[in-house]
Coordinates of C-alpha atoms and ligand atoms in Angstrom, one line a residue:
M1 CA -2.6 -6.1 -30.5
R2 CA -2.7 -9.7 -31.7
D3 CA -5.8 -11.2 -29.6
H4 CA -4.0 -13.6 -27.4
V5 CA -2.0 -11.1 -25.9
T6 CA -2.9 -10.1 -22.2
K7 CA -4.7 -6.9 -22.1
T8 CA -4.0 -4.5 -18.7
A9 CA -5.7 -1.3 -17.4
T10 CA -2.9 -0.2 -16.7
C11 CA -0.8 2.9 -18.7
P12 CA 2.4 2.6 -20.1
G13 CA 5.0 3.6 -17.6
C14 CA 2.7 3.3 -14.6
G15 CA 4.6 2.0 -11.6
N16 CA 1.9 -0.5 -11.0
G17 CA 3.3 -3.4 -12.9
I18 CA 6.5 -3.3 -11.0
A19 CA 4.2 -3.4 -7.7
A20 CA 2.3 -6.2 -8.9
Q21 CA 5.8 -8.4 -9.9
A22 CA 6.9 -7.5 -6.6
I23 CA 3.9 -8.9 -5.2
L24 CA 4.3 -12.5 -7.1
M25 CA 7.9 -12.7 -6.5
A26 CA 7.3 -12.8 -2.9
I27 CA 4.6 -15.2 -3.2
D28 CA 6.7 -17.6 -5.6
Q29 CA 10.0 -17.3 -3.4
L30 CA 7.7 -18.1 -0.1
E31 CA 6.5 -21.3 -2.1
L32 CA 3.1 -19.9 -1.2
S33 CA 0.5 -20.7 -3.4
M34 CA -2.3 -18.7 -4.5
D35 CA -5.1 -20.9 -3.4
D36 CA -4.0 -19.5 0.0
F37 CA -4.2 -16.1 -0.5
I38 CA -7.7 -13.8 -1.1
F39 CA -6.8 -10.5 -2.2
V40 CA -9.0 -7.3 -1.5
S41 CA -9.0 -4.1 -3.4
G42 CA -11.2 -1.1 -3.6
I43 CA -11.5 1.2 -6.7
G44 CA -8.9 3.0 -8.4
C45 CA -6.2 2.1 -11.0
S46 CA -3.9 0.3 -8.3
A47 CA -7.0 -1.8 -7.0
W48 CA -6.8 -3.2 -10.7
I49 CA -3.1 -4.8 -9.9
P50 CA -4.8 -8.1 -8.6
T51 CA -7.9 -8.1 -10.5
P52 CA -8.1 -9.6 -13.1
L53 CA -4.8 -10.7 -13.7
F54 CA -3.8 -13.1 -10.5
A55 CA -5.1 -16.7 -10.9
A56 CA -6.8 -16.5 -7.1
D57 CA -9.7 -15.7 -4.9
I58 CA -9.9 -11.5 -5.4
M59 CA -12.8 -9.0 -4.0
H60 CA -12.9 -6.0 -6.1
T61 CA -14.8 -4.3 -3.5
T62 CA -16.3 -1.0 -3.4
H63 CA -14.0 2.8 -2.6
G64 CA -12.4 2.8 0.5
R65 CA -13.9 -0.1 1.9
P66 CA -11.3 -3.2 1.2
I67 CA -9.5 -3.0 4.9
A68 CA -13.3 -3.3 5.7
F69 CA -14.3 -6.4 3.5
A70 CA -11.0 -7.6 4.7
T71 CA -11.3 -7.4 8.4
G72 CA -14.8 -9.6 7.9
L73 CA -12.8 -12.1 5.6
K74 CA -10.0 -12.7 8.0
L75 CA -12.0 -13.6 11.1
G76 CA -14.0 -15.6 9.0
L77 CA -11.6 -17.7 7.8
P78 CA -8.4 -16.9 9.7
G79 CA -6.4 -19.6 8.1
K80 CA -6.5 -17.5 4.5
K81 CA -3.6 -14.7 4.1
V82 CA -5.5 -11.8 3.3
M83 CA -4.0 -9.1 1.3
V84 CA -5.4 -5.8 0.4
I85 CA -3.9 -4.0 -2.4
S86 CA -5.0 -0.5 -3.2
G87 CA -4.2 3.4 -3.9
D88 CA -3.3 6.2 -1.5
G89 CA -6.8 7.7 -2.4
D90 CA -8.8 4.7 -1.5
L91 CA -6.7 3.7 1.7
C92 CA -5.8 7.3 3.1
A93 CA -9.0 9.4 1.9
I94 CA -12.2 7.3 2.1
G95 CA -11.0 4.7 3.9
G96 CA -8.8 6.6 6.3
N97 CA -10.4 5.6 9.0
H98 CA -10.3 1.7 8.2
L99 CA -6.8 1.9 7.7
I100 CA -5.8 3.3 11.2
H101 CA -8.4 1.2 13.1
A102 CA -7.4 -2.1 11.4
A103 CA -3.6 -0.8 12.3
R104 CA -4.8 -0.2 16.3
R105 CA -6.8 -3.5 16.5
N106 CA -3.7 -5.4 14.7
I107 CA -5.3 -7.8 12.5
D108 CA -3.4 -10.1 10.6
L109 CA -3.7 -8.2 6.9
T110 CA -1.1 -7.4 4.4
V111 CA -1.8 -4.2 3.1
V112 CA 0.1 -3.3 -0.3
L113 CA -0.9 0.8 -0.5
I114 CA 0.0 2.4 -3.6
N115 CA 1.0 5.7 -3.2
N116 CA 1.3 7.9 -6.6
F117 CA 0.3 11.0 -4.5
I118 CA -2.8 11.4 -6.7
Y119 CA -6.2 10.5 -7.9
G120 CA -4.8 8.6 -10.9
M121 CA -7.8 6.3 -11.8
T122 CA -10.5 9.8 -12.4
G123 CA -8.4 12.3 -13.9
G124 CA -5.8 13.7 -11.2
Q125 CA -7.6 15.3 -8.5
T126 CA -5.8 16.3 -5.4
A127 CA -5.3 13.8 -2.5
P128 CA -4.7 13.9 1.2
T129 CA -0.6 12.5 -0.1
T130 CA -0.9 15.3 -2.5
P131 CA 2.2 17.8 -2.2
R132 CA 1.9 21.2 -0.6
G133 CA 1.7 23.9 -3.0
L134 CA 1.0 21.4 -6.3
R135 CA -1.5 22.6 -9.1
T136 CA -4.0 19.6 -9.9
I137 CA -7.5 20.0 -11.4
T138 CA -9.2 20.4 -8.4
S139 CA -6.8 22.8 -6.8
P140 CA -6.0 24.8 -10.1
Y141 CA -4.1 27.4 -7.8
E142 CA -2.3 25.5 -5.7
T143 CA -2.8 22.7 -2.9
L144 CA -3.1 24.3 0.6
E145 CA -3.3 21.3 2.6
H146 CA -0.5 19.5 4.2
P147 CA -0.1 15.9 3.0
F148 CA -0.2 12.7 5.6
D149 CA 2.8 10.6 6.0
I150 CA 1.1 7.5 5.7
S151 CA 3.9 4.9 7.1
S152 CA 4.5 7.3 10.7
M153 CA 0.7 7.8 10.6
V154 CA 0.4 3.7 10.6
V155 CA 3.3 3.2 13.0
A156 CA 1.8 5.7 15.2
A157 CA -2.2 3.7 15.1
G158 CA 0.0 0.8 16.1
A159 CA 0.7 -1.5 13.3
P160 CA 3.4 -3.7 14.2
F161 CA 5.4 -3.9 10.6
V162 CA 5.8 -0.9 8.4
V163 CA 7.7 -0.4 5.7
R164 CA 8.0 1.7 2.8
W165 CA 9.9 1.7 -0.9
T166 CA 9.5 3.1 -4.1
T167 CA 9.3 1.8 -7.6
Y168 CA 13.0 2.0 -7.8
H169 CA 13.6 -0.4 -4.9
P170 CA 11.5 -3.6 -6.5
R171 CA 14.1 -6.1 -4.9
Q172 CA 13.5 -4.4 -1.1
M173 CA 9.9 -4.2 -2.0
T174 CA 9.8 -8.0 -2.5
R175 CA 12.2 -8.9 0.7
C176 CA 9.5 -6.7 2.8
I177 CA 6.2 -8.4 1.5
K178 CA 7.7 -12.0 2.6
K179 CA 8.4 -10.6 5.6
A180 CA 5.2 -8.9 5.8
L181 CA 3.8 -12.4 4.7
Q182 CA 5.3 -14.4 7.8
K183 CA 4.6 -12.0 10.3
K184 CA 1.5 -12.3 12.3
G185 CA -0.6 -9.1 12.2
F186 CA -1.0 -6.2 10.5
S187 CA 1.3 -4.8 7.9
L188 CA 1.7 -1.9 5.4
I189 CA 3.9 -1.8 2.4
E190 CA 4.2 1.7 1.4
V191 CA 4.8 1.7 -2.2
I192 CA 6.0 4.9 -3.8
S193 CA 4.8 4.5 -7.6
Q194 CA 4.9 6.3 -10.7
C195 CA 1.7 8.0 -12.1
P196 CA 3.0 9.7 -15.1
V197 CA -0.1 10.1 -16.7
Q198 CA -1.9 12.4 -14.3
F199 CA 1.1 12.9 -11.0
G200 CA 3.7 13.2 -13.9
R201 CA 1.8 16.1 -15.6
V202 CA 1.0 18.1 -13.1
S203 CA 4.4 17.9 -11.1
G204 CA 6.3 18.3 -14.2
L205 CA 8.2 15.2 -13.7
G206 CA 6.8 13.7 -17.0
S207 CA 7.5 10.1 -17.8
G208 CA 8.2 6.9 -15.8
V209 CA 11.5 6.9 -16.3
N210 CA 11.9 10.2 -15.1
M211 CA 9.9 9.7 -12.0
L212 CA 12.2 6.2 -11.4
K213 CA 15.4 9.0 -11.6
Y214 CA 13.6 11.1 -9.0
Y215 CA 13.2 8.3 -6.8
K216 CA 16.3 6.9 -7.0
E217 CA 17.8 10.3 -6.6
N218 CA 15.7 11.7 -3.4
S219 CA 15.4 8.4 -1.5
V220 CA 17.0 8.5 2.0
S221 CA 17.2 5.2 4.1
I222 CA 15.3 5.7 7.5
T223 CA 18.8 4.6 9.1
K224 CA 20.8 7.3 7.9
A225 CA 17.8 9.7 7.9
K226 CA 17.8 9.6 11.8
D227 CA 21.1 11.5 11.6
V228 CA 20.5 13.7 9.3
D229 CA 19.5 17.0 10.3
P230 CA 15.1 17.1 9.6
E231 CA 15.4 20.4 7.3
A232 CA 17.6 18.6 5.3
L233 CA 15.3 16.1 4.5
E234 CA 13.0 18.1 2.9
G235 CA 11.3 16.3 -0.4
K236 CA 13.4 13.5 0.3
I237 CA 11.5 10.1 0.4
I238 CA 12.5 8.2 3.6
V239 CA 12.2 4.8 2.4
G240 CA 13.0 1.3 4.4
E241 CA 11.8 -0.4 7.7
F242 CA 9.8 2.2 9.8
V243 CA 8.8 -0.5 12.4
D244 CA 9.1 -4.4 13.6
R245 CA 7.8 -4.9 16.8
E246 CA 5.5 -7.8 18.1
K247 CA 2.1 -7.5 19.6
A248 CA -1.3 -9.1 20.4
E249 CA -3.0 -10.3 17.0
L250 CA -6.5 -9.7 16.7
T251 CA -7.8 -13.5 15.2
E252 CA -5.8 -15.0 17.5
E253 CA -7.2 -13.0 20.5
Y254 CA -10.7 -13.7 19.2
A255 CA -10.2 -17.7 18.8
R256 CA -9.1 -17.6 22.8
I257 CA -11.8 -15.3 23.8
M258 CA -14.0 -17.8 22.1
R259 CA -12.9 -21.1 23.6
Q260 CA -13.0 -19.0 27.0
A261 CA -16.4 -18.9 26.8
A262 CA -17.2 -22.1 25.3
E263 CA -15.4 -23.9 28.7
E264 CA -17.0 -21.3 30.7
D265 CA -20.6 -22.3 29.2
Ligands
TPP1 C1 -18.1 6.5 -2.7 C2 -17.0 6.9 -4.1 N1 -16.6 8.4 -4.0 C3 -15.8 8.5 -5.4 C4 -15.5 7.5 -6.3 C5 -14.8 8.2 -7.0 N2 -13.1 7.3 -7.5 C6 -13.1 6.5 -7.9 S1 -11.4 6.0 -7.6 C7 -11.1 7.6 -6.3 C8 -9.6 8.0 -6.3 C9 -8.4 6.9 -6.5 O1 -7.6 7.3 -6.4 P1 -6.5 5.6 -5.7 O2 -7.2 5.1 -4.4 O3 -5.3 7.0 -5.1 O4 -6.2 5.3 -6.8 P2 -4.7 5.4 -7.9 O5 -6.4 5.4 -9.4 O6 -4.4 6.7 -7.8 O7 -4.1 4.4 -8.3 C10 -12.4 8.2 -6.4 C11 -12.3 9.1 -6.0 C12 -16.5 6.4 -6.2 N3 -15.6 5.8 -7.1 N4 -16.7 6.4 -5.4
SF4_2 S1 -3.5 7.0 -14.6 FE1 -1.7 6.8 -13.5 S2 -2.3 5.3 -11.8 FE2 -3.6 5.3 -13.1 S3 -3.0 3.4 -15.2 FE3 -2.1 5.6 -15.6 S4 -0.5 5.7 -15.0 FE4 -1.1 4.3 -13.7
MG3 MG1 -3.4 7.2 -6.2

């Protein structure tokens, strides 16, 4: 490799580059400045999407904790756009409580959650998203547990804007990230993304291209899914906008209470 070529932490065929591109396209199309943003990530391959390549303020934090750091940042600097980018293991296993409580509180964060159904960076361990029955290095016979449906869980926790797309849908992903950035409140963009090295190996789906074909053939829009027998949707990936609703937002409510307290003093 020539010396001036930018190096990336990502394996060939990984979906993380597609997600990075969709995020940057959304920021560009909204004509926002990278100076308006603070990016926050945890630990995992997906956490390396902003670091070190985004020319912006980035906090690469500890495993499972990016939403906790982001909550503090947003309350301290409410004028900043705070975007969390991290993986399914980081945000739904060790960090699962931070995710649901941030959704419940409705704090103005944009969370891009890269769901590759596995712990990619640490060698392919079972995650709370791993499909039942799959053999991984930590479930050598089969995964016995039922996986989370992340988007539905975050809707149930109270988030006002929740969408799911796959890396086969980069334009839809960009459109929804733009919507999320314009929305005051907690937004989740769940990105179903290929990890050919770990998930591709254990699932037999193999290469990144094969996994993209799989997403193309098995995605069903949420509008169509509403009219389909749930049994026929077994194994399908439901994509689209799960919810878009209005709700009082925490940093604005906090500012209101602070003004009220000052007036009463
Ligand atoms: C407290 C703590 N526990 C465990 C780890 C090891 N660890 C690092 S990343 C990771 C999982 C990452 O999975 P995910 O968030 O899905 O990211 P991916 O690599 O799949 O993008 C684990 C278990 C750690 N760094 N810190
Ligand atoms: S291990 Fe998987 S998730 Fe991590 S960079 Fe490689 S392909 Fe991507
Ligand atoms: Mg993962």
